[in-house]
Amino acid sequence: MSNANYRKRKLKDNLSSYAFLLPWLVGFFALTVYPMIYSLYLSFTQYSITAPPIWVGLQNYRVMFFGTERIPRDERFLNSLAVTFRFVFISVPLKLAFALLVAMIMNRKLRLIGLYRAVYYIPTLLGGSVAIAVLWRRLFAGDGIINIILRGIGWANPPSWISNPDYALSTLIILAVWQFGSPMIIFLAGLQNIPKEYYEASSIDGAGRVRQFFSITLPGLSPIILFNFIMQMTSGFQAFTQAFIISGGNGGPLDSTMFYSLYLYLKGWGFSEMGYASAMAWVLLVIIASLTAIAFKVSGGLVSYGSGE
Amino acid sequence: MNRKARSIMSKLLTNIVIIVIGFAMLYPVLWLFSASFKVPNTIFGDAGLIPKAFTWDNYAKGWKGIGIYSFGTFFKNSFVISLLCVAANALFCSLTAYAFARLDFVGKKVWFAVMLVTMMLPGHVTTIPRYVLFNTFGWINTFLPFVVPRILATDAFFIFLLVQFIRGLPRELDESAVMDGCNKLTVYWRILMPLTVPALITTVLFTFLWTWDDFFNQLLYLTRPELFTVPLGLRLFLDSSGISSWGSLFAMSVLSLIPCFVLFLSLQKYFVRGIATTGIKG
């Protein structure tokens, strides 16, 4: 009798707990699980939203990388992949290097540290907006302020950055690097956790600044560097707004700023090829997952998590 | 030079270096701000930060917007969407976080792990099916595609942040409340919710910021100009007006940055805490 009562109470307790979880559970199944399965299905179809999807097997994936008998390889896709890789693997290391450098300069007892941290975070705070992208487009135009400054310091004929296919991507890289605030704050917190005694002891042993950086600072920060790298890489692959606004929505000039997300958007909503766009989304997921796995694997020997942690 | 003087010198040098780099970083934003007060045909040749002739015209002209829709409409829409998302996230992410941090139920560990995995999932794989789904519901050109996912607590980052925070609160508080006869809902609402305020502020700040700047989803779901948000309004302005109206475009750009800027300056420490504890991107 009391056992049955206990079970009843236990069940009631479970049910009332699940009531709190209900919104999230519904969201998880309706807006994550179901969409993922559905987009995997769509990736094997031709689908324009106005008509039911038509099964085409692996065609979308084959067109992306190899082409089929009837459809040539999608060079624009491969180009967007190359542009995005270039963007991510130039901007992320630069961004992290700047973030670390500035964090190290700031890592001492400064009275105005709060103000400095805020000032350096402002580009990150505002940088994702359309407003800043609009500003960037003007700053780096042929007759823009950047070129006025460059001419002022003696570069007679600077390129017109935005409209030159060789340089357009570099303006987006600069914009991304400019927003180094988040990793900087994370590095700053990490630096403050490295015991001061390590530096004191090593300087008694005669280690210089450079030596200390490589044998104390870098190993001490290694888990944080890995974390920052993965976070920035993941968001770098999904960058959209800046390329859209700066290129006027077409990834130009000559597809030189055609980010992966931008091409996915154009395919899905511009050309109504939702099946193809779904396949692209899955390829991106696989790329990000593999790169994350590789980052963990490669860093396995390099990252030290300290003792007792 | 003695040690003390040397340490003061080196500190001074550090401060100078930080200020110089900081100024260079802020220069584009400062230039934007100053350009919004310059007479339109003097904007481009002038790299300086102080307008030679000061004017409010850019703001007056810009605010009128495009056609019959003023920037007032765009700002109203942006605020409505952002505030709805903020309220939904604060309530439903914290409900979920309370369940994960304090309640016991079958399968809790598995669900928690699943929640952490969704945090790492790139949004693109769900974008298209969600669009198809919302389209069949007739939700295009409504605010529902923004608000409903927040009501269903899909922003796992905030759940994680709140779980971490609630775990740091002493359990005796809710245990004694249960002893006094509180049920789960009252423990959440009367005891834990008020104590979670710092983490809730972080949630509110980032939800606001992300929703305010979420150009991609707004581009997908809002196609009627009367529903346009500030980012869409700026883009419309950029596409449809010539060289002559850069001044107005800059003025509206400045206005669009102000809400985020004010929130940041007034609640800075919550930003820093949010980034430092979970690494969320600002």
Coordinates of C-alpha atoms in Angstrom, one line a residue:
Chain A
M1 CA 0.0 0.0 0.0
S2 CA 2.6 2.5 1.1
N3 CA 4.8 1.3 -1.8
A4 CA 2.0 2.1 -4.3
N5 CA 1.5 5.5 -2.7
Y6 CA 5.3 6.2 -3.0
R7 CA 5.2 5.2 -6.7
K8 CA 2.2 7.5 -7.2
R9 CA 3.9 10.4 -5.6
K10 CA 7.1 9.7 -7.5
L11 CA 5.1 9.8 -10.8
K12 CA 3.4 13.0 -9.8
D13 CA 6.7 14.5 -8.9
N14 CA 8.2 13.5 -12.3
L15 CA 5.2 14.8 -14.2
S16 CA 5.3 18.2 -12.5
S17 CA 9.0 18.5 -13.2
Y18 CA 8.4 17.7 -16.8
A19 CA 5.8 20.5 -16.9
F20 CA 8.7 22.9 -16.4
L21 CA 10.6 21.3 -19.2
L22 CA 7.7 21.2 -21.6
P23 CA 8.3 24.4 -23.6
W24 CA 11.9 23.4 -24.2
L25 CA 10.9 19.8 -25.1
V26 CA 8.3 21.0 -27.6
G27 CA 10.9 23.5 -29.1
F28 CA 13.5 20.8 -29.2
F29 CA 11.4 18.4 -31.2
A30 CA 9.4 20.9 -33.3
L31 CA 12.2 23.4 -34.1
T32 CA 15.4 21.3 -33.9
V33 CA 14.8 17.5 -34.4
Y34 CA 12.0 17.7 -36.9
P35 CA 13.7 20.5 -39.0
M36 CA 17.0 18.6 -39.0
I37 CA 15.3 15.4 -40.3
Y38 CA 13.2 17.3 -42.8
S39 CA 16.2 19.3 -44.1
L40 CA 18.2 16.1 -44.5
Y41 CA 15.3 14.7 -46.6
L42 CA 15.0 18.0 -48.6
S43 CA 18.7 17.8 -49.4
F44 CA 17.9 14.7 -51.6
T45 CA 15.1 16.6 -53.4
Q46 CA 14.4 19.4 -55.8
Y47 CA 12.1 21.7 -54.0
S48 CA 10.9 25.2 -54.7
I49 CA 8.4 25.6 -51.8
T50 CA 5.5 26.2 -54.2
A51 CA 5.5 22.6 -55.5
P52 CA 6.0 19.4 -53.6
P53 CA 9.6 18.1 -53.3
I54 CA 10.9 15.8 -56.1
W55 CA 13.3 13.0 -55.0
V56 CA 16.6 13.3 -56.9
G57 CA 18.9 11.2 -54.7
L58 CA 22.4 12.4 -54.4
Q59 CA 22.2 14.9 -57.2
N60 CA 22.5 18.1 -55.1
Y61 CA 25.6 16.8 -53.4
R62 CA 27.1 15.6 -56.7
V63 CA 26.5 18.9 -58.4
M64 CA 28.3 20.7 -55.6
F65 CA 31.5 18.7 -55.8
F66 CA 31.6 16.8 -59.1
G67 CA 28.7 17.6 -61.4
T68 CA 26.5 15.0 -63.0
E69 CA 26.0 13.9 -66.6
R70 CA 23.4 16.6 -67.3
I71 CA 24.4 19.3 -64.8
P72 CA 28.0 20.7 -64.7
R73 CA 29.8 21.1 -61.4
D74 CA 28.7 24.2 -59.4
E75 CA 31.8 26.4 -59.6
R76 CA 30.1 29.2 -57.8
F77 CA 29.6 26.8 -54.8
L78 CA 33.2 25.8 -54.8
N79 CA 34.2 29.4 -55.0
S80 CA 32.0 30.3 -52.1
L81 CA 33.6 27.5 -50.1
A82 CA 37.0 28.8 -50.9
V83 CA 36.1 32.4 -50.1
T84 CA 34.7 31.3 -46.8
F85 CA 37.7 29.2 -45.9
R86 CA 40.0 32.1 -46.7
F87 CA 37.9 34.5 -44.6
V88 CA 37.8 32.2 -41.6
F89 CA 41.4 31.0 -41.6
I90 CA 42.8 34.5 -42.1
S91 CA 40.4 36.5 -39.8
V92 CA 40.2 34.1 -36.9
P93 CA 43.9 33.7 -36.2
L94 CA 44.5 37.4 -36.6
K95 CA 41.5 38.2 -34.3
L96 CA 42.8 35.9 -31.6
A97 CA 46.3 37.3 -31.9
F98 CA 45.0 40.8 -31.4
A99 CA 42.7 39.8 -28.6
L100 CA 45.6 38.1 -26.8
L101 CA 48.0 40.9 -27.4
V102 CA 45.6 43.6 -26.1
A103 CA 44.6 41.3 -23.2
M104 CA 48.3 41.0 -22.2
I105 CA 48.9 44.7 -22.4
M106 CA 45.8 45.3 -20.2
N107 CA 46.6 42.5 -17.7
R108 CA 48.0 44.6 -14.9
K109 CA 46.5 46.8 -12.2
L110 CA 45.1 49.7 -14.1
R111 CA 42.7 52.2 -12.6
L112 CA 40.8 52.7 -15.8
I113 CA 40.6 49.0 -16.7
G114 CA 36.8 49.0 -16.8
L115 CA 36.7 51.9 -19.2
Y116 CA 39.4 50.4 -21.4
R117 CA 37.7 47.1 -21.6
A118 CA 34.4 48.8 -22.5
V119 CA 36.1 50.9 -25.3
Y120 CA 37.7 47.8 -26.8
Y121 CA 34.4 45.9 -26.7
I122 CA 32.4 48.6 -28.5
P123 CA 33.4 47.4 -32.1
T124 CA 32.2 43.9 -31.1
L125 CA 29.0 45.3 -29.6
L126 CA 28.1 47.3 -32.7
G127 CA 30.0 45.4 -35.5
G128 CA 27.3 42.9 -36.4
S129 CA 24.8 45.6 -37.3
V130 CA 23.7 46.7 -40.7
A131 CA 24.7 50.3 -39.7
I132 CA 28.4 49.4 -39.3
A133 CA 28.4 47.4 -42.6
V134 CA 27.0 50.4 -44.3
L135 CA 29.7 52.5 -42.8
W136 CA 32.4 50.0 -43.9
R137 CA 31.1 50.1 -47.4
R138 CA 31.6 53.9 -47.4
L139 CA 35.0 53.9 -45.5
F140 CA 36.6 51.5 -48.0
A141 CA 35.1 53.0 -51.2
G142 CA 37.5 54.3 -53.8
D143 CA 36.9 57.9 -52.6
G144 CA 36.3 56.8 -49.0
I145 CA 38.0 58.0 -45.9
I146 CA 40.5 55.1 -45.7
N147 CA 41.9 56.1 -49.0
I148 CA 42.1 59.8 -48.0
I149 CA 44.1 58.8 -45.0
L150 CA 46.3 56.4 -47.1
R151 CA 47.0 59.2 -49.6
G152 CA 47.7 61.5 -46.7
I153 CA 50.5 59.2 -45.5
G154 CA 52.0 58.9 -48.9
W155 CA 50.3 56.0 -50.8
A156 CA 49.6 57.8 -54.1
N157 CA 47.3 55.3 -55.7
P158 CA 45.5 53.0 -53.2
P159 CA 43.0 50.5 -54.7
S160 CA 39.3 51.1 -54.4
W161 CA 38.9 48.3 -51.9
I162 CA 35.2 47.5 -52.1
S163 CA 34.9 47.3 -55.9
N164 CA 38.2 45.5 -56.6
P165 CA 37.8 41.7 -56.5
D166 CA 41.4 41.3 -55.2
Y167 CA 40.7 43.4 -52.2
A168 CA 37.0 43.3 -51.4
L169 CA 37.4 40.2 -49.1
S170 CA 40.2 41.9 -47.1
T171 CA 37.7 44.7 -46.0
L172 CA 35.5 42.0 -44.6
I173 CA 38.5 40.4 -42.8
I174 CA 39.4 43.7 -41.3
L175 CA 35.9 44.2 -40.2
A176 CA 35.9 40.8 -38.5
V177 CA 39.3 41.3 -36.9
W178 CA 38.2 44.7 -35.6
Q179 CA 35.6 42.9 -33.5
F180 CA 38.1 41.1 -31.2
G181 CA 36.3 42.2 -28.0
S182 CA 34.8 38.9 -26.9
P183 CA 37.9 36.7 -27.1
M184 CA 39.9 39.6 -25.5
I185 CA 37.6 39.6 -22.4
I186 CA 37.8 35.8 -22.2
F187 CA 41.7 36.0 -22.5
L188 CA 41.8 38.7 -19.8
A189 CA 39.8 36.5 -17.4
G190 CA 42.1 33.6 -18.3
L191 CA 45.3 35.6 -17.7
Q192 CA 44.1 36.6 -14.3
N193 CA 43.9 33.0 -13.4
I194 CA 47.5 32.2 -14.1
P195 CA 49.3 32.3 -10.7
K196 CA 51.6 35.3 -10.4
E197 CA 54.1 33.1 -8.6
Y198 CA 54.9 31.2 -11.9
Y199 CA 56.2 34.4 -13.4
E200 CA 58.1 35.4 -10.3
A201 CA 59.7 32.0 -9.9
S202 CA 60.7 31.9 -13.6
S203 CA 62.2 35.4 -13.6
I204 CA 64.3 34.4 -10.6
D205 CA 65.5 31.4 -12.7
G206 CA 66.5 34.0 -15.4
A207 CA 63.7 33.5 -17.9
G208 CA 63.0 36.6 -20.1
R209 CA 59.6 37.9 -21.2
V210 CA 59.6 35.9 -24.4
R211 CA 60.5 32.7 -22.7
Q212 CA 57.8 33.4 -20.1
F213 CA 55.2 33.9 -22.8
F214 CA 55.9 30.6 -24.5
S215 CA 56.4 28.5 -21.3
I216 CA 53.9 30.0 -18.9
T217 CA 51.3 32.2 -20.7
L218 CA 50.6 30.1 -23.8
P219 CA 50.3 26.8 -21.9
G220 CA 48.2 28.4 -19.2
L221 CA 45.8 29.8 -21.7
S222 CA 45.7 26.8 -24.1
P223 CA 42.2 25.6 -23.2
I224 CA 40.9 29.1 -23.6
I225 CA 42.7 29.6 -27.0
L226 CA 41.1 26.3 -28.2
F227 CA 37.7 27.4 -27.0
N228 CA 38.0 30.9 -28.6
F229 CA 39.2 29.4 -31.8
I230 CA 36.2 27.0 -32.1
M231 CA 33.7 29.7 -31.2
Q232 CA 35.1 32.2 -33.7
M233 CA 35.5 29.6 -36.4
T234 CA 31.9 28.4 -36.0
S235 CA 30.5 31.9 -36.2
G236 CA 32.9 32.8 -39.0
F237 CA 31.6 30.1 -41.2
Q238 CA 28.1 31.5 -40.7
A239 CA 28.9 35.1 -41.4
F240 CA 26.2 36.8 -43.5
T241 CA 25.1 40.3 -42.8
Q242 CA 28.4 42.1 -43.5
A243 CA 29.0 40.4 -46.8
F244 CA 25.4 40.9 -47.9
I245 CA 25.4 44.7 -47.2
I246 CA 28.9 45.4 -48.4
S247 CA 28.5 43.5 -51.7
G248 CA 25.0 44.8 -52.2
G249 CA 23.5 41.3 -51.8
N250 CA 25.3 39.6 -54.6
G251 CA 28.7 38.6 -53.2
G252 CA 30.5 40.7 -55.7
P253 CA 32.6 42.0 -57.2
L254 CA 33.0 38.8 -59.3
D255 CA 31.8 36.6 -56.4
S256 CA 34.9 37.6 -54.4
T257 CA 32.8 38.1 -51.2
M258 CA 30.4 35.3 -51.9
F259 CA 30.2 33.8 -48.4
Y260 CA 28.8 30.3 -47.9
S261 CA 25.7 31.7 -46.1
L262 CA 25.2 34.3 -48.7
Y263 CA 25.3 31.7 -51.5
L264 CA 22.9 29.4 -49.5
Y265 CA 20.5 32.3 -49.1
L266 CA 20.7 33.2 -52.8
K267 CA 20.1 29.5 -53.8
G268 CA 17.3 29.0 -51.4
W269 CA 15.5 32.3 -51.6
G270 CA 16.8 33.9 -54.8
F271 CA 16.6 30.9 -57.1
S272 CA 14.0 29.0 -55.0
E273 CA 16.3 25.9 -54.9
M274 CA 15.4 24.9 -51.3
G275 CA 16.6 21.3 -51.8
Y276 CA 20.0 22.4 -52.9
A277 CA 20.2 25.0 -50.1
S278 CA 19.3 22.3 -47.6
A279 CA 22.2 20.1 -49.0
M280 CA 24.5 23.1 -48.6
A281 CA 23.4 23.5 -44.9
W282 CA 24.2 19.8 -44.2
V283 CA 27.6 20.2 -45.9
L284 CA 28.3 23.2 -43.7
L285 CA 27.3 21.2 -40.6
V286 CA 29.7 18.4 -41.6
I287 CA 32.5 20.9 -42.2
I288 CA 32.1 22.7 -38.9
A289 CA 31.8 19.4 -37.0
S290 CA 34.9 18.0 -38.6
L291 CA 37.0 21.1 -38.1
T292 CA 35.9 21.2 -34.5
A293 CA 36.9 17.5 -34.1
I294 CA 40.2 18.2 -35.8
A295 CA 40.9 21.2 -33.6
F296 CA 40.3 19.1 -30.5
K297 CA 42.5 16.3 -31.9
V298 CA 45.4 18.5 -33.0
S299 CA 45.4 20.4 -29.7
G300 CA 45.2 17.2 -27.7
G301 CA 48.9 17.2 -27.1
L302 CA 49.2 21.0 -26.8
V303 CA 46.4 21.9 -24.5
S304 CA 47.1 21.5 -20.8
Y305 CA 44.2 21.7 -18.4
G306 CA 46.4 22.1 -15.4
S307 CA 46.5 19.8 -12.4
G308 CA 43.4 18.9 -10.4
E309 CA 41.0 20.5 -12.9
Chain B
M1 CA 65.8 55.8 -11.6
N2 CA 64.5 53.9 -8.6
R3 CA 62.1 51.0 -8.8
K4 CA 59.0 53.0 -7.9
A5 CA 59.6 55.7 -10.6
R6 CA 60.2 53.0 -13.1
S7 CA 57.0 51.2 -12.3
I8 CA 55.1 54.5 -12.6
M9 CA 56.7 55.2 -16.0
S10 CA 55.9 51.8 -17.3
K11 CA 52.3 52.1 -16.1
L12 CA 52.0 55.5 -17.8
L13 CA 53.4 54.0 -21.0
T14 CA 50.9 51.1 -20.9
N15 CA 48.0 53.6 -20.4
I16 CA 49.2 55.6 -23.4
V17 CA 49.5 52.6 -25.6
I18 CA 46.0 51.4 -24.7
I19 CA 44.5 54.9 -25.3
V20 CA 46.2 55.2 -28.7
I21 CA 45.1 51.8 -30.0
G22 CA 41.7 52.3 -28.4
F23 CA 41.3 55.6 -30.3
A24 CA 42.3 54.0 -33.6
M25 CA 39.7 51.3 -33.0
L26 CA 36.9 53.7 -32.2
Y27 CA 37.8 56.1 -35.0
P28 CA 35.3 54.6 -37.6
V29 CA 32.5 54.9 -35.1
L30 CA 33.4 58.4 -34.1
W31 CA 33.7 59.4 -37.8
L32 CA 30.2 57.9 -38.4
F33 CA 28.8 60.0 -35.5
S34 CA 30.5 63.2 -36.7
A35 CA 29.6 62.6 -40.4
S36 CA 25.9 62.4 -39.4
F37 CA 26.1 66.0 -38.4
K38 CA 28.0 67.2 -41.5
V39 CA 26.5 69.0 -44.5
P40 CA 26.1 66.1 -47.1
N41 CA 28.4 67.3 -49.8
T42 CA 31.2 67.8 -47.2
I43 CA 31.1 64.3 -45.8
F44 CA 33.4 62.4 -48.1
G45 CA 36.3 64.6 -48.4
D46 CA 36.6 65.0 -44.6
A47 CA 38.4 62.5 -42.5
G48 CA 38.2 64.9 -39.5
L49 CA 36.0 64.2 -36.5
I50 CA 34.6 67.7 -35.9
P51 CA 32.0 69.0 -38.5
K52 CA 33.0 72.3 -40.0
A53 CA 29.4 73.2 -40.4
F54 CA 27.0 71.6 -38.0
T55 CA 23.5 70.5 -39.2
W56 CA 20.5 68.5 -37.9
D57 CA 19.2 68.2 -41.5
N58 CA 20.4 64.6 -42.0
Y59 CA 18.3 63.4 -39.0
A60 CA 15.2 65.3 -40.1
K61 CA 15.5 64.0 -43.7
G62 CA 16.5 60.5 -42.7
W63 CA 13.7 60.1 -40.2
K64 CA 11.1 60.6 -43.0
G65 CA 12.4 57.3 -44.4
I66 CA 11.3 55.9 -47.8
G67 CA 8.0 56.5 -49.4
I68 CA 5.2 56.6 -46.8
Y69 CA 7.2 54.6 -44.1
S70 CA 9.2 56.7 -41.7
F71 CA 12.0 55.4 -39.6
G72 CA 9.6 55.7 -36.7
T73 CA 7.8 52.7 -38.1
F74 CA 11.0 50.7 -38.4
F75 CA 12.1 51.6 -34.9
K76 CA 8.7 50.7 -33.5
N77 CA 8.8 47.3 -35.2
S78 CA 12.3 46.6 -34.0
F79 CA 11.4 47.5 -30.5
V80 CA 8.3 45.3 -30.5
I81 CA 10.1 42.3 -31.8
S82 CA 13.1 42.7 -29.5
L83 CA 11.0 43.3 -26.4
L84 CA 8.8 40.3 -27.1
C85 CA 11.8 38.1 -27.6
V86 CA 13.5 39.5 -24.5
A87 CA 10.4 38.7 -22.3
A88 CA 10.0 35.3 -23.8
N89 CA 13.6 34.3 -23.3
A90 CA 13.8 35.6 -19.8
L91 CA 10.7 33.6 -18.7
F92 CA 11.1 30.4 -20.7
C93 CA 14.9 30.0 -20.6
S94 CA 14.8 30.4 -16.8
L95 CA 11.9 28.0 -16.4
T96 CA 13.9 25.4 -18.3
A97 CA 17.1 26.3 -16.4
Y98 CA 15.2 25.8 -13.1
A99 CA 14.1 22.3 -14.1
F100 CA 17.7 21.3 -15.1
A101 CA 19.4 22.9 -12.1
R102 CA 17.0 22.0 -9.2
L103 CA 14.3 19.4 -10.1
D104 CA 14.8 15.7 -10.2
F105 CA 13.2 13.7 -13.0
V106 CA 13.8 10.6 -15.1
G107 CA 16.1 11.2 -18.0
K108 CA 17.5 14.5 -16.7
K109 CA 21.1 13.8 -17.6
V110 CA 20.3 12.8 -21.1
W111 CA 18.1 15.9 -21.8
F112 CA 20.8 18.1 -20.4
A113 CA 23.5 16.6 -22.6
V114 CA 21.1 17.0 -25.6
M115 CA 20.6 20.7 -24.7
L116 CA 24.3 21.2 -24.6
V117 CA 24.6 19.7 -28.1
T118 CA 22.0 22.0 -29.5
M119 CA 24.1 24.9 -28.3
M120 CA 26.8 23.9 -30.7
L121 CA 24.5 23.3 -33.7
P122 CA 25.0 25.8 -36.6
G123 CA 21.6 27.4 -37.3
H124 CA 21.6 26.8 -41.0
V125 CA 20.4 23.2 -40.9
T126 CA 17.2 24.3 -39.3
T127 CA 16.7 27.5 -41.2
I128 CA 15.0 26.1 -44.3
P129 CA 12.6 23.6 -42.7
R130 CA 11.6 26.3 -40.1
Y131 CA 10.9 28.7 -43.0
V132 CA 8.8 26.0 -44.7
L133 CA 7.0 25.2 -41.5
F134 CA 6.3 28.9 -40.6
N135 CA 5.2 29.5 -44.2
T136 CA 2.6 26.7 -44.1
F137 CA 1.3 28.3 -40.8
G138 CA 0.9 31.6 -42.6
W139 CA 3.5 33.2 -40.3
I140 CA 5.4 35.1 -43.0
N141 CA 5.1 38.8 -42.4
T142 CA 4.2 38.4 -38.8
F143 CA 6.4 38.6 -35.7
L144 CA 5.7 35.0 -34.7
P145 CA 8.8 33.4 -36.4
F146 CA 10.9 35.5 -34.0
V147 CA 8.8 35.1 -30.8
V148 CA 7.6 31.5 -30.9
P149 CA 11.1 30.0 -30.9
R150 CA 12.0 32.1 -27.9
I151 CA 8.8 30.9 -26.1
L152 CA 10.0 27.4 -26.9
A153 CA 13.4 28.2 -25.3
T154 CA 15.5 27.4 -28.3
D155 CA 18.4 29.7 -27.3
A156 CA 20.3 27.0 -25.3
F157 CA 23.1 29.4 -24.4
F158 CA 20.9 31.3 -22.0
I159 CA 19.6 28.0 -20.5
F160 CA 23.2 27.0 -19.9
L161 CA 24.1 30.4 -18.4
L162 CA 21.1 30.3 -16.0
V163 CA 21.7 26.7 -15.0
Q164 CA 25.3 27.6 -14.0
F165 CA 24.0 30.5 -12.1
I166 CA 21.2 28.7 -10.2
R167 CA 23.7 25.9 -9.3
G168 CA 25.7 28.5 -7.5
L169 CA 22.8 29.5 -5.3
P170 CA 22.6 27.7 -1.9
R171 CA 20.1 24.8 -1.9
E172 CA 19.0 25.4 1.6
L173 CA 17.0 28.4 0.3
D174 CA 14.6 26.3 -1.7
E175 CA 14.7 23.4 0.7
S176 CA 13.5 25.5 3.5
A177 CA 10.9 27.0 1.2
V178 CA 9.6 23.6 0.4
M179 CA 9.5 22.8 4.1
D180 CA 7.3 25.9 4.5
G181 CA 4.9 24.5 2.0
C182 CA 6.0 26.1 -1.2
N183 CA 5.4 24.1 -4.4
K184 CA 7.8 24.0 -7.3
L185 CA 6.3 26.9 -9.1
T186 CA 6.4 29.2 -6.0
V187 CA 10.0 28.1 -5.3
Y188 CA 10.9 29.2 -8.8
W189 CA 8.9 32.3 -8.9
R190 CA 9.3 33.6 -5.3
I191 CA 12.7 32.3 -4.3
L192 CA 15.0 31.5 -7.3
M193 CA 13.7 34.0 -9.9
P194 CA 14.6 37.1 -7.8
L195 CA 18.0 35.7 -7.0
T196 CA 18.8 34.9 -10.6
V197 CA 18.4 38.6 -11.6
P198 CA 22.1 39.1 -12.6
A199 CA 22.0 36.2 -15.0
L200 CA 18.6 37.3 -16.2
I201 CA 20.0 40.7 -17.0
T202 CA 22.8 39.1 -19.1
T203 CA 20.1 37.0 -20.9
V204 CA 18.0 40.1 -21.5
L205 CA 21.0 42.1 -22.8
F206 CA 22.2 39.5 -25.3
T207 CA 18.7 38.6 -26.5
F208 CA 18.0 42.3 -27.2
L209 CA 21.3 42.8 -29.0
W210 CA 20.9 39.7 -31.1
T211 CA 17.3 40.3 -32.0
W212 CA 17.9 44.0 -32.8
D213 CA 20.8 43.0 -35.1
D214 CA 19.3 39.8 -36.6
F215 CA 19.3 40.9 -40.2
F216 CA 19.2 37.4 -41.7
N217 CA 15.9 36.2 -40.2
Q218 CA 14.2 39.6 -40.6
L219 CA 15.2 39.5 -44.2
L220 CA 13.6 36.1 -44.6
Y221 CA 10.3 36.6 -42.7
L222 CA 9.5 40.3 -43.2
T223 CA 8.8 41.4 -46.8
R224 CA 6.2 44.1 -46.3
P225 CA 7.7 47.6 -45.7
E226 CA 5.2 48.4 -43.0
L227 CA 6.7 45.5 -41.0
F228 CA 10.3 46.4 -41.7
T229 CA 12.7 46.6 -38.8
V230 CA 15.6 49.1 -38.5
P231 CA 18.2 46.8 -40.3
L232 CA 15.8 46.2 -43.1
G233 CA 14.9 49.9 -43.2
L234 CA 18.6 50.8 -43.5
R235 CA 19.1 48.3 -46.3
L236 CA 16.1 49.7 -48.2
F237 CA 17.5 53.2 -47.7
L238 CA 20.9 52.1 -48.9
D239 CA 19.5 50.4 -52.1
S240 CA 16.9 53.0 -53.1
S241 CA 18.7 56.3 -52.5
G242 CA 21.6 57.9 -54.4
I243 CA 24.8 59.4 -53.3
S244 CA 23.0 62.5 -52.1
S245 CA 21.5 60.8 -49.1
W246 CA 24.5 59.3 -47.4
G247 CA 24.2 61.9 -44.7
S248 CA 20.7 60.8 -43.8
L249 CA 21.7 57.1 -44.0
F250 CA 24.5 57.8 -41.6
A251 CA 22.2 59.7 -39.3
M252 CA 19.7 56.7 -39.2
S253 CA 22.7 54.4 -38.7
V254 CA 23.7 56.3 -35.6
L255 CA 20.2 56.2 -34.2
S256 CA 20.1 52.4 -34.9
L257 CA 23.2 51.9 -32.8
I258 CA 22.0 54.0 -29.8
P259 CA 19.8 51.4 -28.0
C260 CA 22.6 48.8 -27.9
F261 CA 25.1 51.4 -26.9
V262 CA 23.0 52.7 -24.0
L263 CA 22.2 49.2 -22.7
F264 CA 25.9 48.3 -22.9
L265 CA 27.1 51.4 -21.1
S266 CA 24.6 51.2 -18.3
L267 CA 24.9 47.4 -17.7
Q268 CA 28.5 46.8 -18.7
K269 CA 29.4 44.4 -15.9
Y270 CA 26.6 42.0 -16.9
F271 CA 28.0 41.9 -20.5
V272 CA 31.5 41.1 -19.3
R273 CA 30.2 38.4 -16.9
G274 CA 28.1 36.8 -19.7
I275 CA 31.1 36.7 -22.1
A276 CA 33.6 35.5 -19.5
T277 CA 31.4 32.7 -18.1
T278 CA 29.9 31.2 -21.3
G279 CA 32.0 32.8 -24.1
I280 CA 28.9 33.9 -26.0
K281 CA 29.6 36.2 -28.8
G282 CA 28.5 39.8 -28.5

